[in-house]
Tab-separated table of C-alpha atoms and ligand atoms in Angstrom:
chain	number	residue	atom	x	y	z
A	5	UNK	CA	33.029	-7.345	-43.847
A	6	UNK	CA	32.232	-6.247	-40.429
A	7	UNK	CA	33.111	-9.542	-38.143
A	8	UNK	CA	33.803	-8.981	-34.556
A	9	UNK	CA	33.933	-11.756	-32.076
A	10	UNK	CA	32.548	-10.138	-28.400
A	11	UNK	CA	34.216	-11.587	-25.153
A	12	UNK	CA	32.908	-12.071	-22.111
A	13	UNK	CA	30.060	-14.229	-19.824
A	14	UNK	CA	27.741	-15.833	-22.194
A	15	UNK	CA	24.419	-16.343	-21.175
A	16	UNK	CA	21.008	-17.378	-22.946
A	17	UNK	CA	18.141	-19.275	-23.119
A	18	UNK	CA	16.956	-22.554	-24.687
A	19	UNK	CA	13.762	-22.787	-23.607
A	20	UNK	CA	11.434	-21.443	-20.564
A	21	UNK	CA	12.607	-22.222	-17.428
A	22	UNK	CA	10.694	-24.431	-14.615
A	23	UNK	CA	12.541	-22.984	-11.833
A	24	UNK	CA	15.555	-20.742	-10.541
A	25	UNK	CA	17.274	-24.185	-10.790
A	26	UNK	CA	16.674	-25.231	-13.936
A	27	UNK	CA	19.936	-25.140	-15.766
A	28	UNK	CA	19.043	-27.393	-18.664
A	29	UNK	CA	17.116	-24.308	-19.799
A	30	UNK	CA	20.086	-22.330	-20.788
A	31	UNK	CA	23.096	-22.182	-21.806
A	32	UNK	CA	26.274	-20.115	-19.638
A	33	UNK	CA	29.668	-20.241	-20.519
A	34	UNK	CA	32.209	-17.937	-18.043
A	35	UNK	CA	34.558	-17.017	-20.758
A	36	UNK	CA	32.569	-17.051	-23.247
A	37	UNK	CA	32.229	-15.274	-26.710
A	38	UNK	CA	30.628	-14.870	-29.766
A	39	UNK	CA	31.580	-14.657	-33.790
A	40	UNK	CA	29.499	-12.189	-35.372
A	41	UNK	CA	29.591	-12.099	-39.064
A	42	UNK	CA	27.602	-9.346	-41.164
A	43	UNK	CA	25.467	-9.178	-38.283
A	44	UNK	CA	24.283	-12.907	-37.274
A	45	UNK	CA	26.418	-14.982	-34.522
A	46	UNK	CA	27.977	-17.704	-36.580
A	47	UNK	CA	29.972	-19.080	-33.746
A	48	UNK	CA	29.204	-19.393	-29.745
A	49	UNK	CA	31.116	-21.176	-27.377
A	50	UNK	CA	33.941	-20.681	-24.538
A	51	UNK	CA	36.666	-17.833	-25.718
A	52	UNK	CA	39.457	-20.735	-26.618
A	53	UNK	CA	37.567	-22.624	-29.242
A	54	UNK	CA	35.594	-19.616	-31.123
A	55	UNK	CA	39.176	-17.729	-31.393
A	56	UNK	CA	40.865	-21.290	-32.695
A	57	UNK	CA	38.623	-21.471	-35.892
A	58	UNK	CA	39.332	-18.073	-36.847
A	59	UNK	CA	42.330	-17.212	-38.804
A	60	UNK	CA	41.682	-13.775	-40.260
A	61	UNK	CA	42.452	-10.705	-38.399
A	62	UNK	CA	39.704	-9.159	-36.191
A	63	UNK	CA	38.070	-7.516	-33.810
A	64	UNK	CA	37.604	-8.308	-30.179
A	65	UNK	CA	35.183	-6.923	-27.785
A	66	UNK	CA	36.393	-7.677	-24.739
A	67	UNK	CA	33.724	-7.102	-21.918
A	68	UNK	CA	34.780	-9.520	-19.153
A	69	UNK	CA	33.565	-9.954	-16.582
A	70	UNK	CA	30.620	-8.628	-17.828
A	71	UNK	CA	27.281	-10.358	-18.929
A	72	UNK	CA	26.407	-10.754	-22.304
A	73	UNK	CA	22.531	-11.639	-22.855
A	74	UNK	CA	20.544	-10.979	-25.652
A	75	UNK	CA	19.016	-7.901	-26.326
A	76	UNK	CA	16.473	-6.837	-24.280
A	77	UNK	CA	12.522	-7.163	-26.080
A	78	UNK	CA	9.786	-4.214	-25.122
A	79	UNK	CA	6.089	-5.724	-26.271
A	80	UNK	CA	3.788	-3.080	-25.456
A	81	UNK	CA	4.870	0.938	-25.191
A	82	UNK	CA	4.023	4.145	-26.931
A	83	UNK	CA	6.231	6.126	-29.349
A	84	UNK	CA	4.589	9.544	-28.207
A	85	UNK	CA	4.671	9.329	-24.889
A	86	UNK	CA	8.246	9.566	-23.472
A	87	UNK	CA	7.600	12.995	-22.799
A	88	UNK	CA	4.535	12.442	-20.253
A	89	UNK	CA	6.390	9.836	-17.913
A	90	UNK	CA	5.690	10.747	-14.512
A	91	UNK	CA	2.183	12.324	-15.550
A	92	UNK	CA	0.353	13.361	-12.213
A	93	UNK	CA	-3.444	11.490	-12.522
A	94	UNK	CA	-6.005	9.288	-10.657
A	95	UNK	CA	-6.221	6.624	-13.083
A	96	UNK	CA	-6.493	5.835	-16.687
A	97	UNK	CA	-8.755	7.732	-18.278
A	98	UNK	CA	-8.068	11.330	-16.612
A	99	UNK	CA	-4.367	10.052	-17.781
A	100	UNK	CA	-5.353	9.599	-20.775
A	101	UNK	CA	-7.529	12.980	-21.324
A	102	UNK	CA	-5.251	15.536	-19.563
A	103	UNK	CA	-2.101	14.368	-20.721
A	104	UNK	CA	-2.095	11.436	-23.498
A	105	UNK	CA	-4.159	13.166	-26.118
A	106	UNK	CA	-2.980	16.863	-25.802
A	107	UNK	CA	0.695	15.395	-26.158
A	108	UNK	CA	-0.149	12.684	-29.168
A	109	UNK	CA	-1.618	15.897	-30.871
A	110	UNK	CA	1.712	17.223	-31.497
A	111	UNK	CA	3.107	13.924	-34.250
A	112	UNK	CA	1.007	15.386	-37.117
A	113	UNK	CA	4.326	17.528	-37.131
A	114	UNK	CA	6.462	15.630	-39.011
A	115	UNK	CA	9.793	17.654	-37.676
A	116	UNK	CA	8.471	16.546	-34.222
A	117	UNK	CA	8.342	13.378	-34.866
A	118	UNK	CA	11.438	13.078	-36.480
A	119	UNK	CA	13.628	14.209	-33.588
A	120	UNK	CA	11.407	12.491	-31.151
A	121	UNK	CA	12.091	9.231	-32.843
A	122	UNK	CA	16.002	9.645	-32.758
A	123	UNK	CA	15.282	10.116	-28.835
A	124	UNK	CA	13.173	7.258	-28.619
A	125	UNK	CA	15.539	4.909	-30.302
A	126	UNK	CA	18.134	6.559	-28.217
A	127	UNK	CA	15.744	5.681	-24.883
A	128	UNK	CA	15.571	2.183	-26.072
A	129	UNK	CA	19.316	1.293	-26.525
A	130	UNK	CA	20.596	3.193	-23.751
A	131	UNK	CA	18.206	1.124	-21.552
A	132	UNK	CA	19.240	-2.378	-23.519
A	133	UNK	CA	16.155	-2.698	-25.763
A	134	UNK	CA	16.865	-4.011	-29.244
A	135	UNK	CA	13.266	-4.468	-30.158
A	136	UNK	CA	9.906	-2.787	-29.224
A	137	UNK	CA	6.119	-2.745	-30.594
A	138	UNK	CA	5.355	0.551	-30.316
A	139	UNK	CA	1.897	2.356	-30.812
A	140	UNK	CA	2.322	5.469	-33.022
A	141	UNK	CA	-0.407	8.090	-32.857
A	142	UNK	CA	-3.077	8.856	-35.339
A	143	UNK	CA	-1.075	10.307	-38.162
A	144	UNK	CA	0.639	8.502	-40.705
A	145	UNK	CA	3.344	11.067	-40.182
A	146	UNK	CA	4.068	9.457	-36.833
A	147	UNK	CA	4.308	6.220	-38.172
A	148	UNK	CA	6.973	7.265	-41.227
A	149	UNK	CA	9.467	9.142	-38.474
A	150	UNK	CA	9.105	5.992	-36.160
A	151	UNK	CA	10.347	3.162	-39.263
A	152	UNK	CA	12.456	5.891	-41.091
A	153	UNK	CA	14.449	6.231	-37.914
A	154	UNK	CA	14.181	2.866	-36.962
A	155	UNK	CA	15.467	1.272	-40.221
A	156	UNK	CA	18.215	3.537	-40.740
A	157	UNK	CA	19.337	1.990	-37.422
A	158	UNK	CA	18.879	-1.624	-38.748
A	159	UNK	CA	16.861	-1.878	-35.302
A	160	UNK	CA	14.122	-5.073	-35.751
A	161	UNK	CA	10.491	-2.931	-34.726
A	162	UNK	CA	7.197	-3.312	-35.212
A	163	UNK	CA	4.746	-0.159	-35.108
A	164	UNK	CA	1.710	0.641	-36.151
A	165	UNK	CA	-0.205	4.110	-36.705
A	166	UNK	CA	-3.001	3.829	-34.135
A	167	UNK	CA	-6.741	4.050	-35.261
A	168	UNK	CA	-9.397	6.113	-32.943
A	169	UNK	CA	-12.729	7.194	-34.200
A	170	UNK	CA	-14.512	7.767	-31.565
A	171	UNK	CA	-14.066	9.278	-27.465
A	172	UNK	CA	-10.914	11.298	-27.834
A	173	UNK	CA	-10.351	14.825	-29.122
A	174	UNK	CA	-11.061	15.790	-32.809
A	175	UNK	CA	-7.582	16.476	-33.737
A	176	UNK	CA	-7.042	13.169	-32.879
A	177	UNK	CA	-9.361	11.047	-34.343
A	178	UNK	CA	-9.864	9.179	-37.836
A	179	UNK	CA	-12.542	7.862	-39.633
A	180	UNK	CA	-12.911	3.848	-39.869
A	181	UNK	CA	-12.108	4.845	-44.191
A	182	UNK	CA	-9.048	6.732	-43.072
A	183	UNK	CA	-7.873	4.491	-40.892
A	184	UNK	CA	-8.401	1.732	-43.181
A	185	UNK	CA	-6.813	3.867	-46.242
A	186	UNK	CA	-3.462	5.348	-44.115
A	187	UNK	CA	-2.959	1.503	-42.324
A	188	UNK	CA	-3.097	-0.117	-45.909
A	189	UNK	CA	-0.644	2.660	-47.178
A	190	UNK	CA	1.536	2.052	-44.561
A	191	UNK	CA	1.921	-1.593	-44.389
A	192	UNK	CA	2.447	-1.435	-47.788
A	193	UNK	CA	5.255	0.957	-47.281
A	194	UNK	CA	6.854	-0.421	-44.714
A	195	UNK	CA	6.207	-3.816	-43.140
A	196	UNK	CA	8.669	-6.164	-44.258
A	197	UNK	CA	10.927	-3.695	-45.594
A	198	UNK	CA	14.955	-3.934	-43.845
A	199	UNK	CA	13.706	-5.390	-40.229
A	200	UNK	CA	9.927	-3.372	-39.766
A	201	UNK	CA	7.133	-5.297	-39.285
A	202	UNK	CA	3.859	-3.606	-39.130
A	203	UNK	CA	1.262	-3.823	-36.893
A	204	UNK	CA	-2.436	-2.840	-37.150
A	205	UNK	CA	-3.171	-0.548	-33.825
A	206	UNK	CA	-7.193	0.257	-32.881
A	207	UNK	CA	-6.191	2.196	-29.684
A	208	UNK	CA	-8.861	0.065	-27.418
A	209	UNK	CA	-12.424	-0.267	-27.933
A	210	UNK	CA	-13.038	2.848	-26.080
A	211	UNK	CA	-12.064	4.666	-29.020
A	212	UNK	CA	-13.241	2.593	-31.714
A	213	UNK	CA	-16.873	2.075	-33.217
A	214	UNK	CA	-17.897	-0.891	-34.676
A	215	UNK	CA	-17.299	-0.229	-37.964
A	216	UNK	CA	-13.478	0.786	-37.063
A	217	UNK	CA	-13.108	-3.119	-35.571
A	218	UNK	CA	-14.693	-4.176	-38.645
A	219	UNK	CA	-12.173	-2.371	-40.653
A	220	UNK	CA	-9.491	-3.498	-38.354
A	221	UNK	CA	-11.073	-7.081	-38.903
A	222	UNK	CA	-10.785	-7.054	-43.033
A	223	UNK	CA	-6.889	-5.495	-42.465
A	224	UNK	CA	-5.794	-8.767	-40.104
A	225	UNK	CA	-7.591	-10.506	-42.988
A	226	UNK	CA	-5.764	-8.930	-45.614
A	227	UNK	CA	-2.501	-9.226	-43.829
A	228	UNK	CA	-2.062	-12.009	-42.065
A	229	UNK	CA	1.548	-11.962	-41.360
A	230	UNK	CA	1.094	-8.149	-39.629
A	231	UNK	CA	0.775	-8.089	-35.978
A	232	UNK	CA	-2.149	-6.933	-34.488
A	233	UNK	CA	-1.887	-4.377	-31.111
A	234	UNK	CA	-4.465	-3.241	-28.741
A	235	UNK	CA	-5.549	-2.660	-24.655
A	236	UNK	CA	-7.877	-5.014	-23.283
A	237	UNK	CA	-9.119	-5.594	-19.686
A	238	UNK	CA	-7.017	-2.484	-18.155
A	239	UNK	CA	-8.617	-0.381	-15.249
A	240	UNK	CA	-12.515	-0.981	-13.536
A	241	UNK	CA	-13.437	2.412	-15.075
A	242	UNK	CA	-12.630	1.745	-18.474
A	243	UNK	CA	-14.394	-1.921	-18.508
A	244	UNK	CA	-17.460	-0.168	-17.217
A	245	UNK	CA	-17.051	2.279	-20.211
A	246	UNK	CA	-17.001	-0.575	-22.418
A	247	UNK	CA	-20.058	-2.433	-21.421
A	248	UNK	CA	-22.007	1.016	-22.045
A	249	UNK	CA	-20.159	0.977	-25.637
A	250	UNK	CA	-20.978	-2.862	-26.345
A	251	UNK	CA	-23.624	-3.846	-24.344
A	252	UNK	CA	-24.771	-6.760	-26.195
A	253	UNK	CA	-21.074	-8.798	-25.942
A	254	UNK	CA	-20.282	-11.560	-23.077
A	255	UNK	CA	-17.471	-9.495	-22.097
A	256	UNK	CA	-14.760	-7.140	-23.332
A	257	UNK	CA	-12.513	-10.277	-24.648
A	258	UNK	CA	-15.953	-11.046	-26.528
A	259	UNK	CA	-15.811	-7.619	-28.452
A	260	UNK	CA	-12.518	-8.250	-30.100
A	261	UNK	CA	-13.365	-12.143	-30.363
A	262	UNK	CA	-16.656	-10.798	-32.536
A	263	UNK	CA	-14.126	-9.175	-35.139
A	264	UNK	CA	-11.653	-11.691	-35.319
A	265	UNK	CA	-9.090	-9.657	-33.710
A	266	UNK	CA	-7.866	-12.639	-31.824
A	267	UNK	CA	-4.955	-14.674	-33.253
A	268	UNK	CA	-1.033	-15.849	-32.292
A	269	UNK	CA	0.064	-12.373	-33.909
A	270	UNK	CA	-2.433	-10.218	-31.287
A	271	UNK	CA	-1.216	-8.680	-28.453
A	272	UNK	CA	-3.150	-7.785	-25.650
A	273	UNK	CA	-1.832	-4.483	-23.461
A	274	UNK	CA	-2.482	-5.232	-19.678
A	275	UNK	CA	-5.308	-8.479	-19.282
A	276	UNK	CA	-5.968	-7.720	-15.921
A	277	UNK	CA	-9.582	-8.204	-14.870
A	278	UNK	CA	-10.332	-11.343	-17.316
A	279	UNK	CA	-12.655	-13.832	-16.457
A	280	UNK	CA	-12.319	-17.238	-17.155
A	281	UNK	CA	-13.988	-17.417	-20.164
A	282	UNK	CA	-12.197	-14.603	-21.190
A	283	UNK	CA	-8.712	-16.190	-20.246
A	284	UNK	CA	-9.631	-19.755	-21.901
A	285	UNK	CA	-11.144	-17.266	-25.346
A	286	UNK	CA	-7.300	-16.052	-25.018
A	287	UNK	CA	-5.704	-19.393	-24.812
A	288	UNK	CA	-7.207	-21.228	-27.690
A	289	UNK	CA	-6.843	-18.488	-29.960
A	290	UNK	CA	-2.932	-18.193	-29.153
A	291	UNK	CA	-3.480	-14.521	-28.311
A	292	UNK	CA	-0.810	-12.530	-25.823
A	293	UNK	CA	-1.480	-11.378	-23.067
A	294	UNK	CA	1.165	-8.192	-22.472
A	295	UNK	CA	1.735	-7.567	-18.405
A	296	UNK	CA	2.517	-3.991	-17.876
A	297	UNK	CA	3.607	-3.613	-14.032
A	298	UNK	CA	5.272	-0.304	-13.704
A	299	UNK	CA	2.068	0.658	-15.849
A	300	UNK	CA	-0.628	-0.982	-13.905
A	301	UNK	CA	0.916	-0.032	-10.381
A	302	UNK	CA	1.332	3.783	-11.411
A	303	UNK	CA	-2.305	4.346	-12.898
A	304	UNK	CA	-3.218	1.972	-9.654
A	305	UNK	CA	-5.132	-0.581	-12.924
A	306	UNK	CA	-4.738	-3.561	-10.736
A	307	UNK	CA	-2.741	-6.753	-10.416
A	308	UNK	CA	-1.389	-9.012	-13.099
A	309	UNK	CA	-2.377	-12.369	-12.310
A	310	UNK	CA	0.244	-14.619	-14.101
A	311	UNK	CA	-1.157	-17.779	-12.412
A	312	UNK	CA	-4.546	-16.961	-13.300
A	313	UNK	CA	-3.514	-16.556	-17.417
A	314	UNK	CA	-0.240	-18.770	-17.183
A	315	UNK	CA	-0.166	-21.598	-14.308
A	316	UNK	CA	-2.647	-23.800	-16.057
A	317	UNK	CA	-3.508	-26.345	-18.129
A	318	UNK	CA	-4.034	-24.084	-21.144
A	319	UNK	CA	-1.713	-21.210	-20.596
A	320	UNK	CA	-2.599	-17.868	-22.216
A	321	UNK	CA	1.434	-16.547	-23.806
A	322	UNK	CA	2.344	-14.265	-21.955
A	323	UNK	CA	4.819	-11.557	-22.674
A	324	UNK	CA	6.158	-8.137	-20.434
A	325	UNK	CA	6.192	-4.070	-21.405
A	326	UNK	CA	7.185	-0.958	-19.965
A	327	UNK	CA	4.119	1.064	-21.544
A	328	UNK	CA	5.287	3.936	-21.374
A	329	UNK	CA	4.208	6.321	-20.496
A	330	UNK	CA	1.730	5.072	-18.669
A	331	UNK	CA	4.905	2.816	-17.432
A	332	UNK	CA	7.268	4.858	-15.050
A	333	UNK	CA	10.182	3.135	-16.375
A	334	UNK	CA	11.922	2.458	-20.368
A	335	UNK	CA	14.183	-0.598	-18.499
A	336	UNK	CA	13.255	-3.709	-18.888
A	337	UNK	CA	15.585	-4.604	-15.838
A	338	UNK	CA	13.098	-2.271	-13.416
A	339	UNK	CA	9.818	-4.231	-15.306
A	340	UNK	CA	11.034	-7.607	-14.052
A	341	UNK	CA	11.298	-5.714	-10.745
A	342	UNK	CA	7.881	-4.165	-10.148
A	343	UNK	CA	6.721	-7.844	-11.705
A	344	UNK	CA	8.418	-9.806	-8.824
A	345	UNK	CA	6.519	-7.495	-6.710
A	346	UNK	CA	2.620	-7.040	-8.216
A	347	UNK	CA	3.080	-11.353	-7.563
A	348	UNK	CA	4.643	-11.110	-4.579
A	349	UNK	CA	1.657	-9.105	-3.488
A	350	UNK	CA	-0.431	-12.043	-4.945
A	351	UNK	CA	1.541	-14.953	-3.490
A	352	UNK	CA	2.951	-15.967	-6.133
A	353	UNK	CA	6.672	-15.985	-7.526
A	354	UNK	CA	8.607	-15.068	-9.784
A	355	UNK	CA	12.715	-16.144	-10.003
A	356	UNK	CA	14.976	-14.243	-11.422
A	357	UNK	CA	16.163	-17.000	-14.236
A	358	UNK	CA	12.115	-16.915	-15.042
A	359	UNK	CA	12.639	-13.346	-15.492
A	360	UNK	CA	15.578	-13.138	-17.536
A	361	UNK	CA	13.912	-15.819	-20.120
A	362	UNK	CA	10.709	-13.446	-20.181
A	363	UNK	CA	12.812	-10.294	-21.348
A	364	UNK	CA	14.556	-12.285	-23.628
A	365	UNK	CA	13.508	-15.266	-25.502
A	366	UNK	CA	10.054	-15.467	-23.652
A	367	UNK	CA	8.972	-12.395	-25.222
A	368	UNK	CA	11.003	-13.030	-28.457
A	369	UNK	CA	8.182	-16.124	-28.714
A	370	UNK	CA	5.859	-14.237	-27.960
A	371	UNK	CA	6.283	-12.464	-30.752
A	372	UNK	CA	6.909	-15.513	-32.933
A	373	UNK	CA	10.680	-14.308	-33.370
A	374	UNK	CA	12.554	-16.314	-31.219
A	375	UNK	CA	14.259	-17.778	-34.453
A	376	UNK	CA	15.620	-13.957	-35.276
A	377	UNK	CA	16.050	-12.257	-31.488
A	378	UNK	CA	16.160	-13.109	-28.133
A	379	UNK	CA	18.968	-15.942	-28.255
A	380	UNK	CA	22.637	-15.943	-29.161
A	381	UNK	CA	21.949	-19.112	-30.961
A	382	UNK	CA	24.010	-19.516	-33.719
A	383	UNK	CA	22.766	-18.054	-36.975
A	384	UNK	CA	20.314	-15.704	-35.017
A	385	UNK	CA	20.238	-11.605	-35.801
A	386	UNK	CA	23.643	-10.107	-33.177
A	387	UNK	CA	20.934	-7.897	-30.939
A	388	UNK	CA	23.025	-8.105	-27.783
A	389	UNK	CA	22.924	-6.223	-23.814
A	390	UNK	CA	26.159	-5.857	-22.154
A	391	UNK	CA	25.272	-5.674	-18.036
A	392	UNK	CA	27.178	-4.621	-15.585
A	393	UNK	CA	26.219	-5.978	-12.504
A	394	UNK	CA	28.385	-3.934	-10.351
A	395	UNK	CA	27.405	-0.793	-12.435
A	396	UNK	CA	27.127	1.720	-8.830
A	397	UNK	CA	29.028	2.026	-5.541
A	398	UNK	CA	26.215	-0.123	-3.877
A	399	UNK	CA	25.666	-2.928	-6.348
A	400	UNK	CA	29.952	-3.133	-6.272
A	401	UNK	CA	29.433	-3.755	-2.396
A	402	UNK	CA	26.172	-5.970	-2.962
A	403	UNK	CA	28.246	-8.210	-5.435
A	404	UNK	CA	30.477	-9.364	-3.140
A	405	UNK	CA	28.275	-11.923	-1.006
A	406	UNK	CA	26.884	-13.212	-4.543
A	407	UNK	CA	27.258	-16.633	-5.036
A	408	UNK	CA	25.569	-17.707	-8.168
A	409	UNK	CA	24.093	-16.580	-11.436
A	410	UNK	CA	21.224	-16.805	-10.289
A	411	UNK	CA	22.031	-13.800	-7.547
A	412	UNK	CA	23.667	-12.497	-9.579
A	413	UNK	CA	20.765	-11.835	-12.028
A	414	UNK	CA	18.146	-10.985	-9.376
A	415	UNK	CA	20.350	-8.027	-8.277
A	416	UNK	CA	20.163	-6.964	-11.769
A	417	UNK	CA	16.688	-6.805	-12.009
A	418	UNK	CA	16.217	-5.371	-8.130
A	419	UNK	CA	18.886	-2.941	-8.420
A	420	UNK	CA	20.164	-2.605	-12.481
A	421	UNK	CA	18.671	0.123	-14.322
A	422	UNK	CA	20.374	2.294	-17.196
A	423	UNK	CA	23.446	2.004	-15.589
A	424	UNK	CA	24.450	-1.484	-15.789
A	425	UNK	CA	23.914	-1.478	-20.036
A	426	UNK	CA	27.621	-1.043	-20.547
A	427	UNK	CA	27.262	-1.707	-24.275
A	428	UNK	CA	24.302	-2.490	-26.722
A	429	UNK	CA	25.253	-4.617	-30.207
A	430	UNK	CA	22.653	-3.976	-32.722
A	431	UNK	CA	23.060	-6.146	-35.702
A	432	UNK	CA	26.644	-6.479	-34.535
A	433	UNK	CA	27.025	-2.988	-34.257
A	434	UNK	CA	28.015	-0.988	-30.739
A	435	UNK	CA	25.407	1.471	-30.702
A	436	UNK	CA	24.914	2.541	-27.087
A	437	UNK	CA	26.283	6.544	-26.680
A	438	UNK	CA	28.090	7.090	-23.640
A	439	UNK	CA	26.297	10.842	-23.726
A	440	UNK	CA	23.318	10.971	-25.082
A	441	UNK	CA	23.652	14.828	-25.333
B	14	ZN	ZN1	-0.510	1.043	-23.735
């Protein structure tokens, strides 16, 4: 039996917050804790009453006064990519060519993959991310070192081996048969299996002939409870590239509307130049739209405009990624961040309460997982971030004039980064490495 009860300052989400002020929408408790038994939170509720019902023996975490908040949820990055962060380019596709597909060429190596994936997984914790849907790359290899190493963590993922038959190197492209044949073989293999879940990845439709969004079409018909990932609506260049592809469609949303693609279990990387067509298309078919910032602002793609896709009478879900590598950052801390500011620079706003539900719980729903992760609800999976709010010499000196939660949490995201995850919980488990060495 491996029950642990973790002490400390309790805070998570019932339900999506109106306002920084809305405090009906979670739930904070200042000495809190939780019971963790064989990995799911039985128990939640102020130190005092959790330790009272507990007669056996056991272990205490004691993190006060630090935060505990579920674990942090990634919706949109790539698996091969952490080594091309910081990639010099002018935009998305000369990103994509110089760097992106000479580096994704080196997974059909299964040793590389393997040790890439223990430094991915490593990535993810040390920055507080419990769960992320990942893009693999071509080869099925890619795909077996990202769920090996993933369920021999018990870490909850979904990935999917991504499928390009057209506009990218040789080495690094499929057939729609192949990709049909390897995706098949690998959702059979893994989703469902431990915590994976499987999702089918056509890259964008850049890189995909009809016939390969055909294919992709009979696989979301086959396997309806897999996710589906792909880009959509990214940079100027790239639309233009797609009208020349798929001249005959309404718009780019149209394409993937044409094969069915779109469905509650699709997720959209980036949405940025929709129209509204495209936006109401998204919203009645439940679809996700996935807002990249660090992403968008680094390969200079353009503005997210949340009130354009969520402020409305028919929302389009909404979720938030790193993308990396095309993201300049793995935290999900420094994503709220460079969010506040791509709306700022639209006059819109984002609070930091808003913020903390999105990385949590929002993106857990998103997902359609929020009864699993993104809560410390009782009888949900123990994913859980530890943050330190006063993690370096300046945030120590900036906590002093905070006043509320609230502050408190908008410091986080301004100012937090790797530094303030002082532990990571994955099913229960401390798994964040001091070193990483
Ligand atoms: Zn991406």
């Amino acid at each position: 039996m491996n029950n642990s009860i973790i002490r400390g300052r309790v805070l998570t989400f019932k339900r999506m917050p109106n306002s920084n002020f809305d405090t009906e929408s979670y739930t904070y408790i200042e000495d809190g804790a939780l019971f963790i038994e064989n990995g799911i939170i039985s128990k939640l509720g102020s130190f005092k009453e959790v330790k009272a019902t507990i007669s056996e023996k056991i272990t205490i975490y004691d993190h006060r006064p630090l935060l505990i908040v579920p674990g942090f949820i990634d919706t949109h990055l790539h698996f091969p990519q952490i080594q091309i962060i910081g990639s010099y380019a002018a935009n998305l596709l000369e990103w994509l060519n110089t760097y992106t597909y000479i580096e994704e060429q080196k997974y059909k190596e299964p040793l590389h993959g393997e040790f890439m994936a223990k430094e991915f997984f490593n990535t993810l914790i040390n920055y507080g991310t419990t769960t992320a849907a990942a893009f693999c790359t071509i080869h099925p290899e890619s795909v077996e070192a990202f769920f090996t190493e993933s369920h021999r963590r018990n870490m909850l993922m979904i990935g999917g081996k991504v499928m390009m038959d057209q506009n990218a190197p040789i080495k690094l492209l499929d057939t729609p048969k192949s990709g049909y044949d390897d995706t098949k073989m690998l959702i059979n293999k893994w989703h469902g299996v431990g915590r994976q879940y499987y999702a089918i990845s056509p890259r964008f439709a850049v890189t995909s002939t009809p016939l390969q969004l055909e294919m992709s079409q009979t696989l979301v018909n086959e396997h309806p409870d897999c996710y589906l990932q792909t880009h959509l609506s990214e940079n100027k260049d790239e639309l233009a590239l797609v009208k020349k592809l798929y001249p005959d469609y309404k718009d780019y949303t149209g394409i993937y509307e044409h094969y069915n693609l779109l469905g509650s279990r699709s997720l959209f990387g980036h949405c940025i130049h929709l129209s509204n067509r495209e936006v109401a298309v998204m919203s009645e078919t439940k679809s996700v739209a996935v807002f990249c910032p660090t992403s968008n602002l680094f390969l200079g793609s353009g503005l997210f405009d949340l009130q354009h896709l969520s402020k409305q009478k028919h929302p389009v879900r909404v979720a938030t990624a790193t993308d990396i590598g095309g993201g300049t950052n793995c935290s999900m801390l420094k994503t709220m961040d460079e969010a506040y500011k791509v709306l700022q620079l639209q006059g819109q706003r984002l609070s930091p309460i808003e913020s903390f539900y999105q990385i949590t719980l929002g993106n857990a729903c998103a997902l359609s997982l929020e009864n699993k992760i993104g809560t410390l609800a009782i009888e949900s999976d123990a994913d859980i971030t530890i943050l330190n709010s006063r993690a370096t010499p300046l945030m120590k000196i900036r906590m002093q004039t905070v006043k509320s939660l609230a502050e408190e949490l908008f410091i986080l995201q301004t100012m937090g980064d790797d530094r303030s995850i002082a532990q990571v919980y994955i099913k229960g488990k401390p798994s964040k490495k001091t070193s990483l060495a």
